[in-house]
XYZ file of C-alpha atoms in Angstrom:
751
model
C -36.160 -9.603 25.514
C -36.196 -10.126 29.279
C -36.100 -7.211 31.699
C -32.602 -8.246 32.588
C -31.432 -7.810 29.014
C -33.018 -4.403 28.442
C -30.559 -1.500 28.297
C -30.905 0.869 31.267
C -33.010 3.952 30.651
C -31.605 7.418 31.163
C -33.609 8.017 34.318
C -32.629 4.651 35.749
C -28.965 5.265 35.030
C -29.091 8.665 36.646
C -30.827 7.567 39.827
C -29.278 4.162 40.457
C -27.220 3.885 43.614
C -27.652 7.466 44.843
C -27.103 7.438 48.595
C -29.273 9.705 50.727
C -26.291 11.230 52.510
C -24.891 12.683 49.267
C -25.707 16.308 48.826
C -28.284 17.485 46.340
C -25.644 19.249 44.247
C -23.430 16.143 43.980
C -26.521 14.154 43.064
C -27.414 16.689 40.397
C -23.900 16.612 38.880
C -23.852 12.822 38.900
C -27.250 12.652 37.214
C -26.166 15.136 34.557
C -23.010 13.151 33.777
C -24.684 9.737 33.751
C -27.497 10.857 31.452
C -24.998 12.368 29.032
C -22.804 9.255 29.034
C -25.792 6.932 28.596
C -26.903 8.778 25.480
C -23.437 8.886 23.934
C -22.606 5.263 24.809
C -25.799 4.154 23.085
C -24.542 5.914 19.947
C -21.330 3.877 20.158
C -23.186 0.600 19.757
C -25.527 1.971 17.098
C -22.521 2.970 15.000
C -20.800 -0.326 15.791
C -23.437 -2.150 13.744
C -22.827 -0.038 10.650
C -19.062 0.009 11.035
C -18.684 -3.747 11.456
C -21.026 -4.408 8.533
C -18.934 -2.086 6.376
C -15.722 -3.757 7.534
C -17.173 -7.169 6.715
C -18.188 -5.935 3.275
C -14.629 -4.719 2.612
C -12.888 -7.696 4.244
C -9.883 -9.036 2.387
C -10.971 -12.680 2.720
C -13.707 -14.938 4.084
C -11.902 -15.504 7.376
C -11.778 -11.794 8.183
C -15.359 -11.319 7.018
C -16.495 -14.071 9.371
C -14.555 -12.415 12.194
C -16.473 -9.152 11.760
C -19.890 -10.771 11.373
C -19.467 -13.141 14.330
C -18.365 -10.331 16.623
C -21.170 -8.119 15.343
C -23.661 -10.707 16.594
C -21.808 -11.026 19.903
C -21.808 -7.254 20.435
C -25.545 -7.087 19.780
C -26.116 -9.852 22.292
C -23.835 -8.395 24.955
C -24.777 -4.744 24.452
C -27.188 -4.487 27.458
C -24.625 -6.071 29.769
C -21.802 -3.843 28.485
C -23.862 -0.668 28.860
C -24.879 -1.645 32.395
C -21.302 -2.547 33.297
C -19.955 0.756 31.995
C -22.457 2.833 33.937
C -21.722 0.825 37.079
C -17.983 1.428 36.617
C -18.489 5.195 36.319
C -20.993 5.296 39.203
C -18.674 3.322 41.489
C -15.803 5.663 40.652
C -17.924 8.687 41.540
C -19.101 7.073 44.772
C -15.527 6.184 45.755
C -14.509 9.785 45.131
C -17.230 11.124 47.392
C -16.190 8.644 50.079
C -12.560 9.650 49.792
C -11.342 6.346 48.380
C -8.365 6.460 45.970
C -9.141 6.027 42.283
C -8.735 2.453 41.038
C -7.130 3.211 37.673
C -4.769 0.888 35.848
C -1.177 2.170 35.770
C -0.304 3.806 32.472
C 3.354 4.450 33.277
C 5.514 1.474 32.345
C 9.241 1.222 32.751
C 11.600 -0.605 30.400
C 11.478 -3.842 32.397
C 7.698 -3.745 32.493
C 7.513 -3.270 28.720
C 9.204 -6.587 28.102
C 6.429 -8.364 29.999
C 3.388 -6.494 28.769
C 1.374 -8.398 26.232
C 1.005 -6.778 22.830
C -2.778 -6.387 23.136
C -2.491 -4.887 26.619
C -0.026 -2.337 25.373
C -2.147 -1.399 22.349
C -5.171 -0.853 24.607
C -3.085 1.224 27.007
C -1.932 3.311 24.075
C -5.488 3.869 22.838
C -6.844 4.785 26.297
C -3.978 7.158 27.040
C -4.277 8.753 23.608
C -8.012 9.419 23.999
C -7.583 10.811 27.499
C -4.571 12.922 26.565
C -6.334 14.621 23.675
C -9.367 15.495 25.802
C -7.088 16.693 28.597
C -5.296 19.035 26.223
C -8.438 20.221 24.467
C -10.409 20.819 27.677
C -7.577 21.994 29.907
C -9.396 25.109 31.174
C -12.693 23.332 31.850
C -11.004 20.362 33.545
C -8.878 22.591 35.757
C -11.994 24.382 36.953
C -13.950 21.130 37.386
C -11.148 19.577 39.448
C -11.116 22.547 41.803
C -14.883 22.721 42.131
C -15.285 18.985 42.753
C -12.586 19.233 45.430
C -14.457 22.118 47.032
C -17.755 20.230 46.770
C -16.328 17.154 48.458
C -13.875 18.974 50.735
C -11.093 16.765 49.388
C -8.158 17.484 47.085
C -8.493 16.579 43.410
C -4.946 16.214 42.191
C -5.129 15.945 38.426
C -7.278 13.903 36.095
C -6.408 10.549 37.681
C -8.382 11.628 40.766
C -11.327 13.192 38.946
C -14.086 10.544 38.659
C -15.462 12.286 35.584
C -12.099 13.076 34.027
C -11.255 11.732 30.561
C -8.896 9.092 31.921
C -11.486 7.725 34.356
C -14.197 7.590 31.683
C -11.894 5.933 29.132
C -10.619 3.453 31.730
C -14.192 2.560 32.624
C -14.782 1.572 29.004
C -11.582 -0.475 28.982
C -12.731 -2.312 32.113
C -16.072 -2.920 30.405
C -14.427 -4.523 27.373
C -12.072 -6.568 29.571
C -14.966 -8.856 30.471
C -15.628 -9.690 26.806
C -13.552 -12.065 24.627
C -13.397 -9.684 21.642
C -10.161 -9.805 19.621
C -7.995 -6.681 19.528
C -9.108 -5.780 16.006
C -12.727 -5.556 17.180
C -11.804 -3.763 20.404
C -9.844 -1.198 18.419
C -12.941 -0.370 16.379
C -14.989 -0.011 19.576
C -12.329 2.270 21.067
C -12.429 4.387 17.916
C -16.215 4.709 18.137
C -16.012 5.468 21.863
C -13.517 8.214 21.109
C -15.774 9.689 18.418
C -19.078 9.450 20.259
C -18.150 9.838 23.951
C -14.727 11.447 24.310
C -15.368 14.083 21.660
C -18.572 15.075 23.471
C -16.913 15.748 26.837
C -16.330 19.442 26.064
C -20.050 20.075 26.420
C -20.344 17.879 29.510
C -17.543 19.669 31.355
C -18.949 23.083 30.437
C -22.380 21.997 31.712
C -20.953 20.633 34.981
C -18.977 23.797 35.613
C -22.029 25.913 34.848
C -24.138 23.948 37.316
C -21.508 24.248 40.050
C -21.067 27.972 39.393
C -24.827 28.416 39.579
C -24.720 26.711 42.990
C -22.015 29.112 44.134
C -19.020 26.752 44.040
C -15.944 28.902 43.237
C -17.818 31.163 40.815
C -14.821 33.514 40.390
C -12.268 30.753 39.746
C -9.743 31.663 37.064
C -7.559 29.311 35.077
C -4.168 29.286 36.747
C -0.986 27.575 35.617
C -0.796 25.051 32.845
C -1.971 21.619 33.861
C 0.572 18.922 34.543
C 1.202 16.631 31.640
C -0.912 13.460 31.741
C 0.798 10.245 32.717
C 2.762 8.729 29.927
C 1.277 5.786 28.154
C 4.631 4.158 27.664
C 7.717 3.565 29.805
C 10.409 6.205 30.267
C 13.051 4.482 28.215
C 15.831 6.798 27.103
C 16.434 6.835 23.387
C 20.097 6.082 23.936
C 19.170 3.013 25.943
C 16.781 1.945 23.202
C 19.518 2.253 20.591
C 22.080 0.319 22.615
C 19.612 -2.419 23.510
C 18.245 -2.871 20.004
C 17.750 -6.481 19.084
C 17.092 -7.885 15.601
C 14.462 -10.138 17.087
C 12.336 -7.215 18.261
C 10.759 -6.223 14.998
C 7.607 -4.217 14.704
C 4.749 -6.118 13.080
C 3.079 -4.523 10.095
C 0.338 -2.208 11.303
C -2.186 -3.954 9.098
C -2.025 -6.952 11.427
C -3.614 -5.045 14.295
C -4.858 -1.691 13.016
C -7.244 -1.167 10.133
C -7.563 2.130 8.230
C -10.546 3.289 10.296
C -8.576 3.174 13.548
C -5.063 3.957 12.354
C -5.534 7.681 12.953
C -6.331 7.079 16.626
C -3.110 5.142 17.112
C -1.065 7.692 15.152
C -2.375 10.510 17.333
C -1.538 8.544 20.480
C 1.980 7.846 19.237
C 2.498 11.504 18.328
C 1.391 12.492 21.821
C 3.839 9.986 23.240
C 6.622 11.331 21.010
C 6.067 14.870 22.262
C 6.252 13.793 25.870
C 8.962 11.176 25.603
C 11.225 12.118 22.706
C 11.155 15.921 22.928
C 12.817 17.560 19.943
C 13.842 14.346 18.174
C 13.029 14.657 14.427
C 9.912 12.821 13.327
C 11.186 12.250 9.783
C 14.269 13.272 7.827
C 15.437 16.467 9.563
C 11.906 17.612 10.354
C 10.911 18.215 13.963
C 7.416 18.224 15.344
C 5.627 21.551 15.022
C 5.197 21.755 18.803
C 8.968 21.921 19.316
C 9.099 25.126 17.225
C 6.703 27.025 19.499
C 7.475 28.876 22.734
C 7.989 26.647 25.762
C 6.140 28.960 28.087
C 2.968 29.157 25.985
C -0.272 28.615 27.878
C -2.828 29.816 25.357
C -3.568 28.269 21.972
C -4.209 29.497 18.450
C -7.715 29.072 17.154
C -8.479 26.920 14.166
C -9.503 30.035 12.257
C -6.153 31.723 12.900
C -4.306 28.665 11.614
C -6.443 28.403 8.481
C -6.017 32.122 7.770
C -2.237 31.709 7.761
C -2.471 28.678 5.475
C -4.783 30.538 3.099
C -2.243 33.349 2.790
C 0.599 30.897 2.218
C -1.389 29.209 -0.559
C -2.206 32.541 -2.223
C 1.465 33.530 -2.143
C 2.409 30.197 -3.722
C -0.074 30.802 -6.531
C 1.403 34.216 -7.323
C 4.843 32.934 -8.391
C 4.044 29.264 -8.869
C 6.115 28.733 -12.018
C 9.258 29.769 -10.148
C 8.414 27.792 -7.014
C 7.751 24.580 -8.945
C 11.381 24.474 -10.054
C 12.563 23.374 -6.615
C 11.009 21.121 -3.946
C 9.164 22.538 -0.972
C 10.906 21.101 2.093
C 8.778 20.150 5.081
C 11.146 21.598 7.715
C 11.152 24.969 5.988
C 7.377 24.927 5.609
C 6.864 24.259 9.331
C 9.299 26.990 10.332
C 7.538 29.489 8.064
C 4.121 28.443 9.385
C 5.224 28.944 12.993
C 6.757 32.337 12.185
C 3.567 33.519 10.455
C 1.432 32.409 13.401
C 3.584 34.360 15.824
C 3.716 37.442 13.595
C -0.058 37.669 13.140
C -0.895 37.137 16.794
C -2.330 40.294 18.353
C -2.059 38.946 21.894
C 1.076 39.618 23.914
C 1.127 36.268 25.720
C 2.895 33.390 23.931
C 0.596 30.804 22.400
C 0.947 27.395 20.810
C -0.996 25.102 18.521
C -3.590 22.810 20.000
C -2.586 19.148 20.031
C -5.183 18.158 17.458
C -3.905 20.713 14.958
C -0.288 19.850 15.800
C -1.022 16.167 15.138
C -2.461 16.929 11.708
C 0.421 19.264 10.796
C 2.976 16.627 11.799
C 1.166 13.801 9.976
C 0.887 15.794 6.761
C 4.533 16.793 7.147
C 5.591 13.155 7.508
C 3.461 12.299 4.460
C 5.286 14.821 2.278
C 8.663 13.827 3.711
C 7.759 10.281 2.652
C 6.990 11.514 -0.864
C 10.305 13.371 -1.102
C 12.157 10.239 0.080
C 10.357 7.783 -2.240
C 13.093 6.488 -4.531
C 10.539 5.064 -6.967
C 9.207 8.481 -8.008
C 11.497 10.520 -10.295
C 12.841 13.728 -8.737
C 10.958 16.054 -11.076
C 7.644 14.533 -10.007
C 8.513 14.601 -6.306
C 9.295 18.298 -6.666
C 5.847 18.923 -8.135
C 3.976 16.870 -5.538
C 5.796 18.580 -2.656
C 3.983 21.837 -3.475
C 0.632 20.263 -2.594
C 1.638 20.448 1.083
C -0.344 23.587 1.918
C -3.696 22.668 0.297
C -3.521 19.121 1.658
C -2.857 20.435 5.159
C -5.903 22.669 4.848
C -7.973 19.665 3.774
C -6.736 17.478 6.642
C -7.444 20.176 9.253
C -11.038 20.425 8.062
C -11.669 16.783 7.088
C -9.653 14.040 8.763
C -11.339 11.502 6.487
C -8.325 12.207 4.286
C -6.424 9.838 6.584
C -9.109 7.185 7.021
C -11.109 6.904 3.782
C -9.254 5.439 0.770
C -11.871 6.865 -1.601
C -11.555 10.427 -0.293
C -11.292 12.527 -3.500
C -8.128 14.405 -2.461
C -6.470 11.196 -1.319
C -7.481 9.403 -4.520
C -6.017 12.194 -6.657
C -2.690 12.179 -4.785
C -2.516 8.374 -5.066
C -3.282 8.534 -8.792
C -0.618 11.165 -9.472
C 2.028 9.258 -7.500
C 1.147 5.979 -9.219
C 1.387 7.532 -12.673
C 4.743 9.108 -11.814
C 6.002 5.803 -10.447
C 4.955 3.828 -13.523
C 5.488 6.248 -16.391
C 7.614 9.083 -15.056
C 10.811 7.797 -16.648
C 9.292 8.050 -20.135
C 8.542 11.765 -20.077
C 9.359 12.331 -23.747
C 6.590 9.963 -24.780
C 3.996 10.336 -22.051
C 3.912 14.103 -21.493
C 3.041 13.206 -17.908
C 5.209 15.860 -16.270
C 3.343 18.668 -18.010
C 0.023 17.091 -17.046
C 0.995 16.887 -13.376
C 2.358 20.423 -13.418
C -1.024 21.607 -14.648
C -2.823 19.533 -11.981
C -0.725 20.908 -9.131
C -1.230 24.429 -10.420
C -4.994 24.005 -10.562
C -5.147 22.679 -6.998
C -3.095 25.606 -5.663
C -5.027 28.229 -7.647
C -8.543 26.812 -7.355
C -8.890 24.972 -4.028
C -10.885 27.079 -1.587
C -12.616 24.345 0.408
C -14.527 22.585 -2.381
C -13.616 18.869 -2.484
C -15.584 18.583 -5.702
C -12.551 20.150 -7.400
C -10.554 16.994 -6.659
C -13.289 14.770 -8.057
C -13.278 16.719 -11.314
C -9.490 16.777 -11.558
C -9.311 13.058 -10.801
C -11.836 12.202 -13.519
C -9.878 14.170 -16.131
C -6.549 12.770 -14.994
C -7.769 9.165 -14.998
C -8.942 9.614 -18.589
C -5.483 10.778 -19.669
C -3.701 8.041 -17.737
C -6.055 5.411 -19.176
C -4.961 6.379 -22.687
C -1.316 6.131 -21.647
C -1.892 2.769 -19.960
C -3.639 1.488 -23.091
C -0.640 2.341 -25.251
C 1.742 0.676 -22.816
C -0.463 -2.405 -22.454
C -0.779 -2.733 -26.232
C 2.994 -2.512 -26.655
C 3.550 -5.084 -23.912
C 0.954 -7.422 -25.418
C 2.724 -7.253 -28.767
C 6.033 -8.043 -27.074
C 4.488 -11.043 -25.329
C 2.847 -12.277 -28.507
C 6.171 -12.009 -30.331
C 7.852 -14.120 -27.664
C 5.005 -16.624 -27.722
C 5.418 -16.821 -31.510
C 9.107 -17.553 -31.084
C 8.256 -20.233 -28.559
C 5.844 -21.873 -30.974
C 8.482 -21.660 -33.695
C 11.088 -23.249 -31.450
C 8.659 -26.022 -30.531
C 7.863 -26.633 -34.186
C 11.526 -26.618 -35.200
C 12.416 -28.978 -32.403
C 9.652 -31.403 -33.384
C 10.565 -31.146 -37.082
C 14.268 -31.579 -36.372
C 13.607 -34.679 -34.278
C 11.460 -36.192 -37.005
C 14.029 -35.478 -39.767
C 16.819 -36.886 -37.580
C 14.867 -40.116 -37.128
C 14.273 -40.358 -40.894
C 17.958 -39.807 -41.703
C 19.002 -42.357 -39.102
C 16.732 -44.934 -40.708
C 17.539 -44.364 -44.401
C 21.025 -42.723 -44.542
C 20.624 -40.875 -47.907
C 23.388 -39.174 -49.888
C 24.747 -35.926 -48.404
C 22.946 -33.547 -50.875
C 19.621 -35.035 -49.857
C 20.671 -35.127 -46.190
C 21.625 -31.452 -46.337
C 18.370 -30.551 -48.040
C 16.306 -32.374 -45.404
C 18.269 -30.986 -42.437
C 18.478 -27.401 -43.644
C 15.372 -26.777 -45.694
C 12.707 -29.440 -45.406
C 12.881 -29.148 -41.602
C 11.500 -25.617 -42.023
C 8.702 -26.916 -44.233
C 7.761 -29.366 -41.480
C 7.924 -26.612 -38.860
C 5.706 -24.386 -40.995
C 3.132 -27.154 -41.452
C 3.082 -27.784 -37.689
C 2.586 -24.097 -36.920
C -0.286 -23.870 -39.386
C -1.976 -27.262 -39.015
C -0.500 -28.895 -35.919
C 1.499 -32.116 -35.598
C -1.507 -34.444 -35.537
C -3.156 -33.666 -38.859
C -2.979 -35.125 -42.333
C -0.812 -32.236 -43.568
C 1.947 -33.075 -41.086
C 1.789 -36.786 -41.917
C 1.949 -36.059 -45.627
C 4.983 -33.736 -45.242
C 6.793 -36.369 -43.143
C 6.011 -38.985 -45.774
C 7.540 -36.756 -48.482
C 10.740 -36.518 -46.401
C 10.860 -40.306 -46.045
C 10.310 -40.862 -49.785
C 13.123 -38.439 -50.569
C 15.418 -40.096 -48.018
C 14.692 -43.475 -49.644
C 15.412 -42.124 -53.105
C 18.583 -43.334 -54.709
C 19.513 -41.308 -57.762
C 21.203 -44.385 -59.200
C 17.845 -46.141 -59.397
C 15.367 -44.092 -61.311
C 11.764 -43.934 -60.160
C 8.764 -44.682 -62.236
C 7.710 -41.523 -64.075
C 4.524 -41.141 -62.053
C 6.350 -41.577 -58.701
C 9.139 -39.240 -59.769
C 6.640 -36.580 -60.863
C 4.617 -36.958 -57.654
C 7.734 -36.540 -55.505
C 8.796 -33.498 -57.506
C 5.329 -31.989 -57.137
C 5.219 -32.601 -53.362
C 8.660 -31.086 -52.860
C 7.740 -28.080 -54.973
C 4.530 -27.491 -53.034
C 6.440 -27.715 -49.754
C 9.015 -25.144 -50.887
C 6.288 -22.854 -52.114
C 5.022 -22.660 -48.553
C 8.288 -20.952 -47.585
C 7.994 -18.361 -50.391
C 10.730 -16.513 -52.250
C 10.991 -18.512 -55.538
C 9.004 -18.824 -58.774
C 7.736 -22.176 -59.971
C 10.277 -22.503 -62.780
C 13.203 -21.806 -60.492
C 12.030 -24.280 -57.848
C 11.438 -26.919 -60.550
C 14.962 -26.501 -61.880
C 16.551 -26.641 -58.449
C 14.654 -29.755 -57.426
C 15.395 -31.537 -60.684
C 19.106 -30.935 -60.044
C 18.670 -32.329 -56.536
C 16.846 -35.483 -57.638
C 19.231 -36.142 -60.479
C 22.335 -35.817 -58.318
C 24.514 -38.925 -58.225
C 26.775 -39.032 -55.225
C 27.906 -41.832 -52.943
C 26.713 -41.540 -49.377
C 30.029 -40.477 -47.840
C 32.166 -39.229 -50.777
C 32.143 -37.067 -53.936
C 32.476 -33.279 -54.036
C 29.437 -31.063 -53.997
C 27.450 -31.171 -57.192
C 24.368 -29.387 -58.444
C 22.484 -30.328 -55.318
C 24.889 -28.328 -53.204
C 24.269 -25.359 -55.463
C 20.570 -25.980 -55.046
C 20.911 -25.931 -51.293
C 22.818 -22.687 -51.331
C 20.136 -21.199 -53.581
C 17.105 -22.227 -51.520
C 15.369 -19.542 -49.469
C 15.830 -19.336 -45.725
C 12.929 -20.335 -43.528
C 10.262 -17.695 -43.179
C 8.274 -19.366 -40.433
C 9.057 -16.619 -37.950
C 11.663 -14.230 -36.660
C 14.878 -15.624 -35.333
C 15.359 -15.586 -31.570
C 17.286 -12.564 -30.365
C 20.774 -12.815 -29.025
C 19.705 -12.708 -25.382
C 17.147 -15.479 -25.807
C 18.516 -19.046 -25.967
C 16.789 -21.284 -28.466
C 16.350 -24.859 -27.285
C 19.670 -25.371 -25.590
C 18.886 -25.607 -21.903
C 21.070 -23.943 -19.279
C 22.807 -25.814 -16.488
C 20.468 -28.217 -14.706
C 18.887 -26.949 -11.526
C 20.799 -29.562 -9.559
C 23.967 -27.568 -10.303
C 22.576 -24.518 -8.506
C 23.288 -23.752 -4.865
C 20.585 -24.265 -2.277
C 19.975 -20.510 -2.094
C 19.711 -20.230 -5.888
C 17.256 -23.137 -5.898
C 15.174 -21.212 -3.385
C 15.124 -18.282 -5.810
C 14.045 -20.662 -8.592
C 11.090 -21.683 -6.449
C 10.338 -18.043 -5.672
C 10.359 -17.274 -9.386
C 7.921 -20.096 -10.048
C 5.484 -18.412 -7.676
C 6.032 -14.898 -9.041
C 3.031 -13.406 -10.808
C 3.203 -11.589 -14.113
C 3.344 -7.904 -13.246
C 5.910 -8.340 -10.465
C 8.646 -5.699 -10.592
C 12.362 -6.503 -10.405
C 15.409 -4.273 -10.158
C 18.423 -5.009 -12.378
C 21.699 -3.527 -11.129
C 23.428 -3.828 -14.517
C 23.235 -0.085 -15.177
C 23.275 3.217 -13.307
C 20.747 3.987 -12.154
C 19.458 0.409 -11.819
C 16.670 -0.593 -14.178
C 13.240 -1.426 -12.788
C 11.579 -3.970 -15.080
C 8.314 -5.861 -14.953
C 8.001 -9.622 -15.345
C 5.727 -10.020 -18.342
C 6.046 -13.610 -19.581
C 7.572 -16.992 -18.805
C 8.313 -19.434 -21.612
C 7.687 -23.055 -20.687
C 9.604 -24.016 -23.851
C 12.847 -22.153 -23.222
C 12.311 -21.625 -19.484
C 13.097 -17.963 -20.038
C 11.607 -14.978 -18.202
C 10.811 -11.897 -20.263
C 10.894 -8.398 -18.726
C 9.508 -5.149 -20.082
C 10.181 -1.550 -19.125
C 7.591 1.029 -18.129
C 6.770 1.660 -21.798
C 5.919 -2.001 -22.350
C 9.033 -2.603 -24.482
C 10.832 -5.941 -24.194
C 14.146 -5.197 -22.494
C 15.550 -8.411 -21.037
C 15.102 -12.156 -21.407
C 16.701 -14.329 -18.751
C 16.949 -18.103 -18.424
C 15.581 -19.224 -15.073
C 18.915 -20.603 -13.857
C 20.810 -17.440 -14.759
C 18.124 -15.270 -13.210
C 18.316 -17.277 -9.978
C 22.102 -16.864 -9.906
C 21.738 -13.117 -10.498
C 19.286 -12.883 -7.605
C 21.654 -14.875 -5.421
C 24.515 -12.473 -6.188
C 22.356 -9.370 -5.738
C 22.531 -8.276 -9.375
C 18.764 -8.718 -9.591
C 16.281 -8.267 -6.773
C 12.552 -8.567 -6.542
C 10.942 -5.324 -5.479
C 8.576 -5.563 -2.503
C 4.908 -5.925 -3.309
C 4.105 -2.969 -1.029
C 5.225 -0.711 -3.875
C 1.996 -1.587 -5.621
C -0.035 -0.176 -2.702
C -1.389 3.382 -3.007
C 0.967 6.118 -1.895
C -0.969 7.212 1.181
C -1.439 3.629 2.395
C 2.319 3.089 2.192
C 3.034 6.452 3.772
C 0.708 5.969 6.750
C 2.146 2.540 7.497
C 5.675 3.939 7.234
C 4.720 6.803 9.568
C 3.259 4.303 12.028
C 6.478 2.291 12.044
C 8.617 5.434 12.346
C 6.662 6.700 15.347
C 6.948 3.315 17.003
C 10.713 3.413 16.547
C 10.919 6.916 18.014
C 8.925 5.877 21.072
C 10.977 2.718 21.529
C 8.111 0.378 20.675
C 9.887 -0.965 17.567
C 13.631 -1.105 18.020
C 14.527 -2.752 14.746
C 14.916 -0.269 11.867
C 12.790 -1.054 8.803
């Protein structure tokens, strides 16, 4: 590695560009800040290696995997240049401040006209930068207020808010944005780097600001300074569009893209926090979901102090203990999010021993609002039966405690508490309607009770509960899968029977067309021997010697003219072959079959005349075919429906959609109240019928493709979106993301 490519050392970073005219104290503060930032920025790129490798390992396809690996190599190569560029950006900002030059920060306040011109990636980066800076500004309000005043005193110039503080969170975050602007990384990679920068650098600024203030106090710069009024709100990250204007200007073309296109699970939380911050500043008391307002809107407006994390957790612990005391009664009705938030705010105010009004810190408020939106989503999920939603709603308190202590609940799909909630919701969605058989409601009631009674900070509890629950659900799934497999096999058997009957019928028809026998023989061949042929095909196939022999027997019988007796050996051979064929169908003893066939072969009847004789009696006495069950009434046999050409263009499009549908796709049938949700389980290439099963695996409906397409065209049947198969929390977080974008005016088209 050349000297040019080596990352700058801490001492080099701290001393580079220091002008002699700067005072010793300013030099000391600059050195302290630059050394701290150099260490934390190095951690960003160390973690970038691991994070991008993990993302590549979990990539959904080769293209995405290549994206992560290629950019991983590029980041390694460009790391020295990016570190040097970042330190230069911060150093130049500090030097400009000391020289009295205005801060060169990108504007974060965008009006409605500006929003229409801003590129999507530019806006997402603005949102991430503003979100990081806003959270630090709120968390470190006291320290930043003091640092602003002391830097102003040090430099004899006014520091008016964080935009003018060269070491403020906005300046440091903007410096990183300017660093990335010189690199051609796609937004998905930049978002990961922003997330790591937030974790490693922005979250460490509390200590840096405390250290800077301590050094300035030690030097005698405003040592008695007290925190005054609340700091002004940081600049908004989004334009000041009024919600009424957003509603009136809504355009169907302005849809919000799915968050998965730009934001992966590891960075979704950062964007959600930024959007929540924007909602508080832009939308005020507008409900976040259902009729539930943000927790911040319930607190006193004049609050300057904040509740500690311990105070909040103490209140939640008491609420959970009270729930456990009369749980059986509580579980009979849902726990509403709005009521929970109001009670939480009241308890916080009641327990406060300080006379001055206080509020929740933004980080805690974000978590409370996200968990609230999650449980509002659960209560609004129309796929989960009401009884199960009621049970799950009572997990609100323990899951809020988990999220406040471990935000991996939002970012890690394999988090034990998240996995348990997903598993319970999935089981309720799939099997909740069959409570009498599954006993699932009682199982979930026991699970919820155990979480509320036993969770005291140990996530191992969720691992144990999940293991037990998955064992029970696996047994239920096995029963359902076995029942569905039997239903499919039965339909496949009918298909094979229909194929065999069709082939046998065609062969008998050709024989009758060629030989034109008397009507008793014709009736026997069409009604009975056709089943013998079908049976032989099912057992031996249509290409073997057995099939050929059975066809030959039919032809010999069709050629037989009762008026011309056969040679004894030929007559006996024909009788034997017919008897053996009928024995395959079962139901008659040898003597009875022999008598019936002798009557048939001895019948004398002209081809087109004569009343029924003994042969007719024989026909009425012969057993019905036993080659398989008859098709049910809702399953056409071999008569095809209207040709596809008779369908409308839209119905033909549904036919094509059905051809691409995978087994396991869920459909909703509006032929009952409530509508039935059925799973596509089998398609018959013989009858062109689609078979659907219910959640128990029972066959419920069989639809010809043309009729099914017409039903979809008319709205009587609709295909349920594939997102329903996603885990509950994945669906909820994406829905929350879209909802927050609508509230802030970023996505004007309702979902």
